[in-house]
mmCIF file of C-alpha atoms in Angstrom:
data_model
loop_
_atom_site.group_PDB
_atom_site.id
_atom_site.type_symbol
_atom_site.label_atom_id
_atom_site.label_comp_id
_atom_site.label_asym_id
_atom_site.label_seq_id
_atom_site.Cartn_x
_atom_site.Cartn_y
_atom_site.Cartn_z
ATOM 1 C CA MET A 1 -8.527 14.440 -64.509
ATOM 2 C CA GLU A 2 -6.856 16.628 -61.877
ATOM 3 C CA SER A 3 -10.171 17.030 -60.015
ATOM 4 C CA VAL A 4 -10.670 13.256 -60.043
ATOM 5 C CA ASN A 5 -7.156 12.652 -58.726
ATOM 6 C CA GLY A 6 -7.656 15.268 -56.039
ATOM 7 C CA ALA A 7 -10.914 13.652 -54.953
ATOM 8 C CA ASN A 8 -9.234 10.241 -54.774
ATOM 9 C CA GLU A 9 -6.395 11.639 -52.657
ATOM 10 C CA ALA A 10 -8.880 13.325 -50.354
ATOM 11 C CA GLU A 11 -10.780 10.053 -49.930
ATOM 12 C CA GLU A 12 -7.546 8.187 -49.168
ATOM 13 C CA LEU A 13 -6.525 10.780 -46.578
ATOM 14 C CA LEU A 14 -9.969 10.663 -45.007
ATOM 15 C CA SER A 15 -9.957 6.857 -44.838
ATOM 16 C CA SER A 16 -6.453 6.784 -43.317
ATOM 17 C CA PHE A 17 -7.475 9.406 -40.771
ATOM 18 C CA THR A 18 -10.562 7.423 -39.774
ATOM 19 C CA LYS A 19 -8.469 4.260 -39.447
ATOM 20 C CA GLN A 20 -5.950 6.034 -37.187
ATOM 21 C CA THR A 21 -8.771 7.507 -35.125
ATOM 22 C CA SER A 22 -10.418 4.122 -34.701
ATOM 23 C CA ILE A 23 -7.091 2.567 -33.676
ATOM 24 C CA ARG A 24 -6.519 5.300 -31.104
ATOM 25 C CA GLN A 25 -10.023 4.844 -29.733
ATOM 26 C CA TYR A 26 -9.477 1.068 -29.520
ATOM 27 C CA VAL A 27 -6.166 1.463 -27.696
ATOM 28 C CA THR A 28 -7.685 4.024 -25.329
ATOM 29 C CA PHE A 29 -10.606 1.691 -24.656
ATOM 30 C CA LYS A 30 -8.287 -1.243 -23.946
ATOM 31 C CA LEU A 31 -6.135 0.816 -21.605
ATOM 32 C CA GLY A 32 -9.244 2.037 -19.854
ATOM 33 C CA MET A 33 -10.399 -1.544 -19.399
ATOM 34 C CA ALA A 34 -6.974 -2.574 -18.072
ATOM 35 C CA TYR A 35 -6.803 0.272 -15.571
ATOM 36 C CA SER A 36 -10.488 0.465 -14.692
ATOM 37 C CA GLN A 37 -9.819 -1.378 -11.452
ATOM 38 C CA SER A 38 -7.063 1.003 -10.344
ATOM 39 C CA PRO A 39 -6.997 1.467 -6.575
ATOM 40 C CA LYS A 40 -8.598 4.476 -5.028
ATOM 41 C CA LYS A 41 -6.719 6.894 -2.838
ATOM 42 C CA ALA A 42 -6.679 5.996 0.828
ATOM 43 C CA GLY A 43 -8.915 8.118 3.026
ATOM 44 C CA LEU A 44 -10.470 8.451 6.459
ATOM 45 C CA PRO A 45 -13.849 7.194 7.676
ATOM 46 C CA ARG A 46 -16.786 9.565 7.531
ATOM 47 C CA GLU A 47 -17.093 10.045 11.299
ATOM 48 C CA VAL A 48 -13.399 10.948 11.569
ATOM 49 C CA LEU A 49 -13.738 13.561 8.822
ATOM 50 C CA LYS A 50 -16.734 15.098 10.587
ATOM 51 C CA TRP A 51 -14.730 15.218 13.811
ATOM 52 C CA LEU A 52 -11.830 16.984 12.079
ATOM 53 C CA GLN A 53 -14.242 19.532 10.592
ATOM 54 C CA SER A 54 -15.695 20.245 14.033
ATOM 55 C CA LEU A 55 -12.245 21.120 15.401
ATOM 56 C CA ASP A 56 -11.938 24.115 13.034
ATOM 57 C CA LEU A 57 -8.284 23.423 12.224
ATOM 58 C CA SER A 58 -6.106 26.060 10.592
ATOM 59 C CA ILE A 59 -5.552 23.722 7.606
ATOM 60 C CA PHE A 60 -8.058 21.043 6.760
ATOM 61 C CA PRO A 61 -6.217 17.881 5.623
ATOM 62 C CA LYS A 62 -6.841 17.311 1.924
ATOM 63 C CA ASN A 63 -3.926 14.932 1.500
ATOM 64 C CA VAL A 64 -3.764 12.907 4.724
ATOM 65 C CA ARG A 65 -0.246 11.540 4.251
ATOM 66 C CA ARG A 66 1.284 14.878 3.372
ATOM 67 C CA ASP A 67 -0.609 17.128 5.791
ATOM 68 C CA PHE A 68 -0.067 14.981 8.897
ATOM 69 C CA SER A 69 3.579 14.090 8.236
ATOM 70 C CA ASN A 70 5.137 17.102 9.968
ATOM 71 C CA GLY A 71 3.020 16.696 13.118
ATOM 72 C CA TYR A 72 1.649 20.251 13.090
ATOM 73 C CA LEU A 73 -1.982 19.177 12.672
ATOM 74 C CA VAL A 74 -1.537 16.442 15.271
ATOM 75 C CA ALA A 75 -0.336 19.050 17.766
ATOM 76 C CA GLU A 76 -3.233 21.339 16.838
ATOM 77 C CA ILE A 77 -5.722 18.506 17.418
ATOM 78 C CA PHE A 78 -4.261 17.789 20.864
ATOM 79 C CA SER A 79 -4.249 21.513 21.685
ATOM 80 C CA TRP A 80 -8.062 21.507 21.622
ATOM 81 C CA TYR A 81 -8.106 18.899 24.407
ATOM 82 C CA PHE A 82 -4.884 19.873 26.233
ATOM 83 C CA PRO A 83 -4.482 23.621 25.659
ATOM 84 C CA LYS A 84 -1.948 24.102 28.467
ATOM 85 C CA ASP A 85 0.428 21.463 27.111
ATOM 86 C CA PHE A 86 0.474 22.616 23.485
ATOM 87 C CA GLN A 87 1.663 26.080 22.515
ATOM 88 C CA MET A 88 1.277 26.239 18.752
ATOM 89 C CA HIS A 89 3.897 28.972 18.336
ATOM 90 C CA SER A 90 6.558 26.384 19.205
ATOM 91 C CA TYR A 91 5.580 24.138 16.269
ATOM 92 C CA ASP A 92 6.769 24.633 12.722
ATOM 93 C CA ASN A 93 4.382 23.949 9.842
ATOM 94 C CA GLY A 94 7.228 23.085 7.480
ATOM 95 C CA ALA A 95 8.077 20.107 5.293
ATOM 96 C CA SER A 96 11.764 19.718 6.183
ATOM 97 C CA VAL A 97 13.076 16.741 8.135
ATOM 98 C CA ALA A 98 14.306 19.040 10.898
ATOM 99 C CA ALA A 99 10.827 20.546 11.325
ATOM 100 C CA LYS A 100 9.257 17.092 11.455
ATOM 101 C CA GLN A 101 11.727 15.824 14.032
ATOM 102 C CA SER A 102 11.279 18.913 16.205
ATOM 103 C CA ASN A 103 7.485 18.741 16.149
ATOM 104 C CA TRP A 104 7.240 15.018 16.752
ATOM 105 C CA SER A 105 9.810 15.075 19.554
ATOM 106 C CA GLN A 106 7.607 17.553 21.449
ATOM 107 C CA ILE A 107 4.518 15.449 20.773
ATOM 108 C CA GLU A 108 6.236 12.255 21.941
ATOM 109 C CA LYS A 109 7.337 13.974 25.174
ATOM 110 C CA PHE A 110 3.713 14.890 25.843
ATOM 111 C CA LEU A 111 2.574 11.334 25.104
ATOM 112 C CA VAL A 112 5.103 9.921 27.584
ATOM 113 C CA LYS A 113 4.091 12.516 30.192
ATOM 114 C CA GLN A 114 0.387 11.706 29.866
ATOM 115 C CA ASN A 115 1.038 7.948 29.527
ATOM 116 C CA ILE A 116 -0.646 7.853 26.128
ATOM 117 C CA SER A 117 0.422 4.955 23.931
ATOM 118 C CA LEU A 118 0.231 5.348 20.165
ATOM 119 C CA LEU A 119 1.625 2.854 17.705
ATOM 120 C CA LYS A 120 5.307 3.714 17.171
ATOM 121 C CA GLU A 121 5.306 2.200 13.667
ATOM 122 C CA ALA A 122 2.328 4.400 12.758
ATOM 123 C CA ILE A 123 4.141 7.522 13.945
ATOM 124 C CA ASP A 124 7.300 6.671 11.991
ATOM 125 C CA GLY A 125 5.250 5.804 8.931
ATOM 126 C CA THR A 126 3.352 9.099 9.193
ATOM 127 C CA ILE A 127 6.600 11.063 9.368
ATOM 128 C CA HIS A 128 7.863 9.379 6.198
ATOM 129 C CA CYS A 129 4.487 9.415 4.357
ATOM 130 C CA LYS A 130 4.118 5.636 4.277
ATOM 131 C CA PRO A 131 0.881 4.242 2.780
ATOM 132 C CA GLY A 132 -1.847 3.865 5.405
ATOM 133 C CA ALA A 133 0.239 5.079 8.364
ATOM 134 C CA ALA A 134 -1.318 8.535 8.753
ATOM 135 C CA GLU A 135 -4.829 7.125 8.372
ATOM 136 C CA LEU A 136 -4.222 4.573 11.129
ATOM 137 C CA LEU A 137 -2.653 7.183 13.427
ATOM 138 C CA VAL A 138 -5.552 9.632 13.033
ATOM 139 C CA GLN A 139 -8.019 6.842 13.784
ATOM 140 C CA GLU A 140 -6.118 5.983 16.969
ATOM 141 C CA ILE A 141 -6.108 9.632 18.057
ATOM 142 C CA TYR A 142 -9.832 9.901 17.318
ATOM 143 C CA THR A 143 -10.603 6.798 19.381
ATOM 144 C CA PHE A 144 -8.512 8.024 22.319
ATOM 145 C CA LEU A 145 -9.732 11.635 22.431
ATOM 146 C CA THR A 146 -13.414 11.017 21.759
ATOM 147 C CA ASN A 147 -13.710 7.600 23.423
ATOM 148 C CA ARG A 148 -15.754 6.414 20.441
ATOM 149 C CA ARG A 149 -15.475 3.360 18.271
ATOM 150 C CA ILE A 150 -15.074 3.661 14.537
ATOM 151 C CA GLN A 151 -17.799 1.797 12.686
ATOM 152 C CA THR A 152 -15.767 1.253 9.512
ATOM 153 C CA ILE A 153 -12.109 0.777 10.381
ATOM 154 C CA GLN A 154 -9.697 1.342 7.516
ATOM 155 C CA THR A 155 -7.526 -1.722 7.032
ATOM 156 C CA VAL A 156 -3.886 -1.073 6.183
ATOM 157 C CA GLU A 157 -1.061 -3.234 4.958
ATOM 158 C CA GLN A 158 1.291 -4.521 7.638
ATOM 159 C CA GLY A 159 4.572 -2.633 7.475
ATOM 160 C CA PHE A 160 2.924 0.249 5.567
ATOM 161 C CA THR A 161 4.097 -0.879 2.129
ATOM 162 C CA ASP A 162 2.487 -0.485 -1.283
ATOM 163 C CA LYS A 163 1.782 -4.227 -1.609
ATOM 164 C CA ALA A 164 -1.998 -3.778 -1.648
ATOM 165 C CA TYR A 165 -1.676 -1.086 -4.317
ATOM 166 C CA GLN A 166 0.560 -3.256 -6.502
ATOM 167 C CA GLU A 167 -1.770 -6.254 -6.249
ATOM 168 C CA GLN A 168 -4.655 -4.216 -7.669
ATOM 169 C CA LEU A 169 -2.640 -3.165 -10.717
ATOM 170 C CA PRO A 170 -2.308 -5.301 -13.856
ATOM 171 C CA MET A 171 0.936 -7.268 -14.046
ATOM 172 C CA VAL A 172 2.377 -5.112 -16.839
ATOM 173 C CA ALA A 173 2.021 -1.986 -14.677
ATOM 174 C CA ARG A 174 3.485 -3.335 -11.456
ATOM 175 C CA ALA A 175 6.696 -1.889 -10.069
ATOM 176 C CA THR A 176 10.162 -3.222 -10.775
ATOM 177 C CA ALA A 177 12.745 -3.770 -8.044
ATOM 178 C CA SER A 178 14.230 -0.279 -8.382
ATOM 179 C CA VAL A 179 10.794 1.383 -8.339
ATOM 180 C CA ALA A 180 9.825 -0.702 -5.299
ATOM 181 C CA ILE A 181 12.887 0.599 -3.442
ATOM 182 C CA LYS A 182 12.046 4.200 -4.337
ATOM 183 C CA SER A 183 8.420 3.760 -3.316
ATOM 184 C CA ASN A 184 9.026 2.015 0.008
ATOM 185 C CA LEU A 185 12.205 3.758 1.167
ATOM 186 C CA ARG A 186 11.674 7.491 1.516
ATOM 187 C CA LEU A 187 14.429 10.072 1.296
ATOM 188 C CA SER A 188 13.402 11.401 4.708
ATOM 189 C CA GLU A 189 14.160 7.960 6.189
ATOM 190 C CA VAL A 190 17.692 8.066 4.817
ATOM 191 C CA ILE A 191 18.205 11.617 6.113
ATOM 192 C CA ALA A 192 16.772 10.814 9.547
ATOM 193 C CA GLU A 193 18.787 7.584 9.817
ATOM 194 C CA PRO A 194 22.067 8.042 7.894
ATOM 195 C CA ASN A 195 23.468 4.697 9.046
ATOM 196 C CA ILE A 196 24.451 2.823 5.876
ATOM 197 C CA THR A 197 24.025 -0.624 7.438
ATOM 198 C CA VAL A 198 20.464 0.083 8.578
ATOM 199 C CA ASN A 199 19.487 1.415 5.157
ATOM 200 C CA GLN A 200 21.088 -1.594 3.455
ATOM 201 C CA HIS A 201 18.963 -3.937 5.581
ATOM 202 C CA LYS A 202 15.846 -1.967 4.602
ATOM 203 C CA VAL A 203 16.746 -2.219 0.908
ATOM 204 C CA LEU A 204 17.403 -5.961 1.183
ATOM 205 C CA ALA A 205 14.036 -6.465 2.894
ATOM 206 C CA ILE A 206 12.267 -4.559 0.092
ATOM 207 C CA ILE A 207 14.064 -6.595 -2.589
ATOM 208 C CA GLN A 208 13.238 -9.872 -0.815
ATOM 209 C CA ARG A 209 9.578 -8.876 -0.600
ATOM 210 C CA HIS A 210 9.630 -7.951 -4.289
ATOM 211 C CA ILE A 211 11.135 -11.340 -5.223
ATOM 212 C CA GLU A 212 8.443 -13.158 -3.243
ATOM 213 C CA GLN A 213 5.768 -11.127 -4.995
ATOM 214 C CA ARG A 214 7.261 -12.064 -8.374
ATOM 215 C CA LYS A 215 7.199 -15.735 -7.399
ATOM 216 C CA GLU A 216 3.511 -15.431 -6.554
ATOM 217 C CA GLU A 217 2.876 -13.856 -9.958
ATOM 218 C CA ARG A 218 4.675 -16.730 -11.704
ATOM 219 C CA ASN A 219 2.564 -19.237 -9.804
ATOM 220 C CA GLN A 220 -0.655 -17.390 -10.624
ATOM 221 C CA ASP A 221 0.043 -17.115 -14.356
ATOM 222 C CA PRO A 222 2.740 -19.632 -15.425
ATOM 223 C CA ARG A 223 1.890 -19.324 -19.135
ATOM 224 C CA ARG A 224 2.721 -15.642 -19.196
ATOM 225 C CA PHE A 225 6.199 -16.291 -17.794
ATOM 226 C CA ASN A 226 6.674 -19.476 -19.880
ATOM 227 C CA VAL A 227 7.152 -21.567 -16.735
ATOM 228 C CA LYS A 228 7.494 -25.280 -17.543
ATOM 229 C CA PRO A 229 6.648 -27.957 -14.973
ATOM 230 C CA THR A 230 9.563 -29.838 -13.459
ATOM 231 C CA LEU A 231 10.071 -33.608 -13.695
ATOM 232 C CA GLY A 232 8.856 -33.984 -10.143
ATOM 233 C CA GLU A 233 5.623 -32.128 -10.961
ATOM 234 C CA GLN A 234 5.090 -34.205 -14.105
ATOM 235 C CA ALA A 235 5.613 -37.529 -12.317
ATOM 236 C CA VAL A 236 2.501 -39.546 -11.444
ATOM 237 C CA ARG A 237 2.144 -39.884 -7.707
ATOM 238 C CA LEU A 238 0.097 -42.792 -6.365
ATOM 239 C CA PRO A 239 -1.561 -42.607 -2.937
ATOM 240 C CA PRO A 240 0.158 -44.720 -0.244
ATOM 241 C CA LEU A 241 -1.456 -48.024 0.789
ATOM 242 C CA LEU A 242 -3.490 -47.865 3.959
ATOM 243 C CA ALA A 243 -2.573 -49.983 6.940
ATOM 244 C CA HIS A 244 -5.930 -51.799 7.169
ATOM 245 C CA GLN A 245 -5.610 -52.835 3.511
ATOM 246 C CA THR A 246 -2.282 -54.543 4.045
ATOM 247 C CA LYS A 247 -3.281 -56.571 7.147
ATOM 248 C CA PRO A 248 -5.479 -59.180 5.332
ATOM 249 C CA ASN A 249 -2.692 -59.871 2.865
ATOM 250 C CA LEU A 250 -0.309 -60.487 5.705
ATOM 251 C CA GLN A 251 -2.761 -62.865 7.396
ATOM 252 C CA ILE A 252 -3.230 -64.824 4.168
ATOM 253 C CA ASN A 253 0.478 -65.120 3.728
ATOM 254 C CA THR A 254 0.960 -66.409 7.294
ATOM 255 C CA SER A 255 -1.830 -68.952 6.936
ATOM 256 C CA GLN A 256 -0.376 -70.178 3.673
ATOM 257 C CA ALA A 257 3.016 -70.493 5.334
ATOM 258 C CA ALA A 258 1.499 -72.578 8.146
ATOM 259 C CA CYS A 259 -0.062 -74.977 5.653
#
């Protein structure tokens, strides 16, 4: 009897284990399906990468946003074309805000001296590791220094926000208002610009953009948010009468009045 009971218990444990395993596999499969369309990491075009490899830089950029933020690699790229204007010993390859400001101030002085115009928003976005800013800046530098056109230009979101990234995520995984503020307002921005009023305006702009994005989601999927149509939307609207349809009626009425 004990052996029979033990066999039954073993079978029950085995069946429960298989059920749990199948449930885990199902959940993993569903999550994989939900996040299969997750956005890829932003990168540079192939011809730009080949150009960077030909320069034999001291550090090859693996993470474009991080490696170009302090301006050291930008100065090293310009030093290959303007060796007299760039002394690399005066640039700091650090990650602090002070190092970034020092490096980029020297680069901006050179740009003004040589009358070279780069997008100011792209420079600021590169300093603060904004999405797509460093990629756009490197493409501009490549076009200016090599005098070549990029065959496949990387498109970036206006304002260098994470809107394109959020749109590719499922609705359950999209950022809340607090996460949107943390993602779009970097700590380096607050340190570089300690003015409370300026930072408050930036936060309000992020929140307003987040509210508009939520409204678009409600319009796209009203059933998920239990949105009920208003009385105005439920009302039947008839098309207005055309002018040429009303003229014969008026003529008939006038003729009848004359009789």
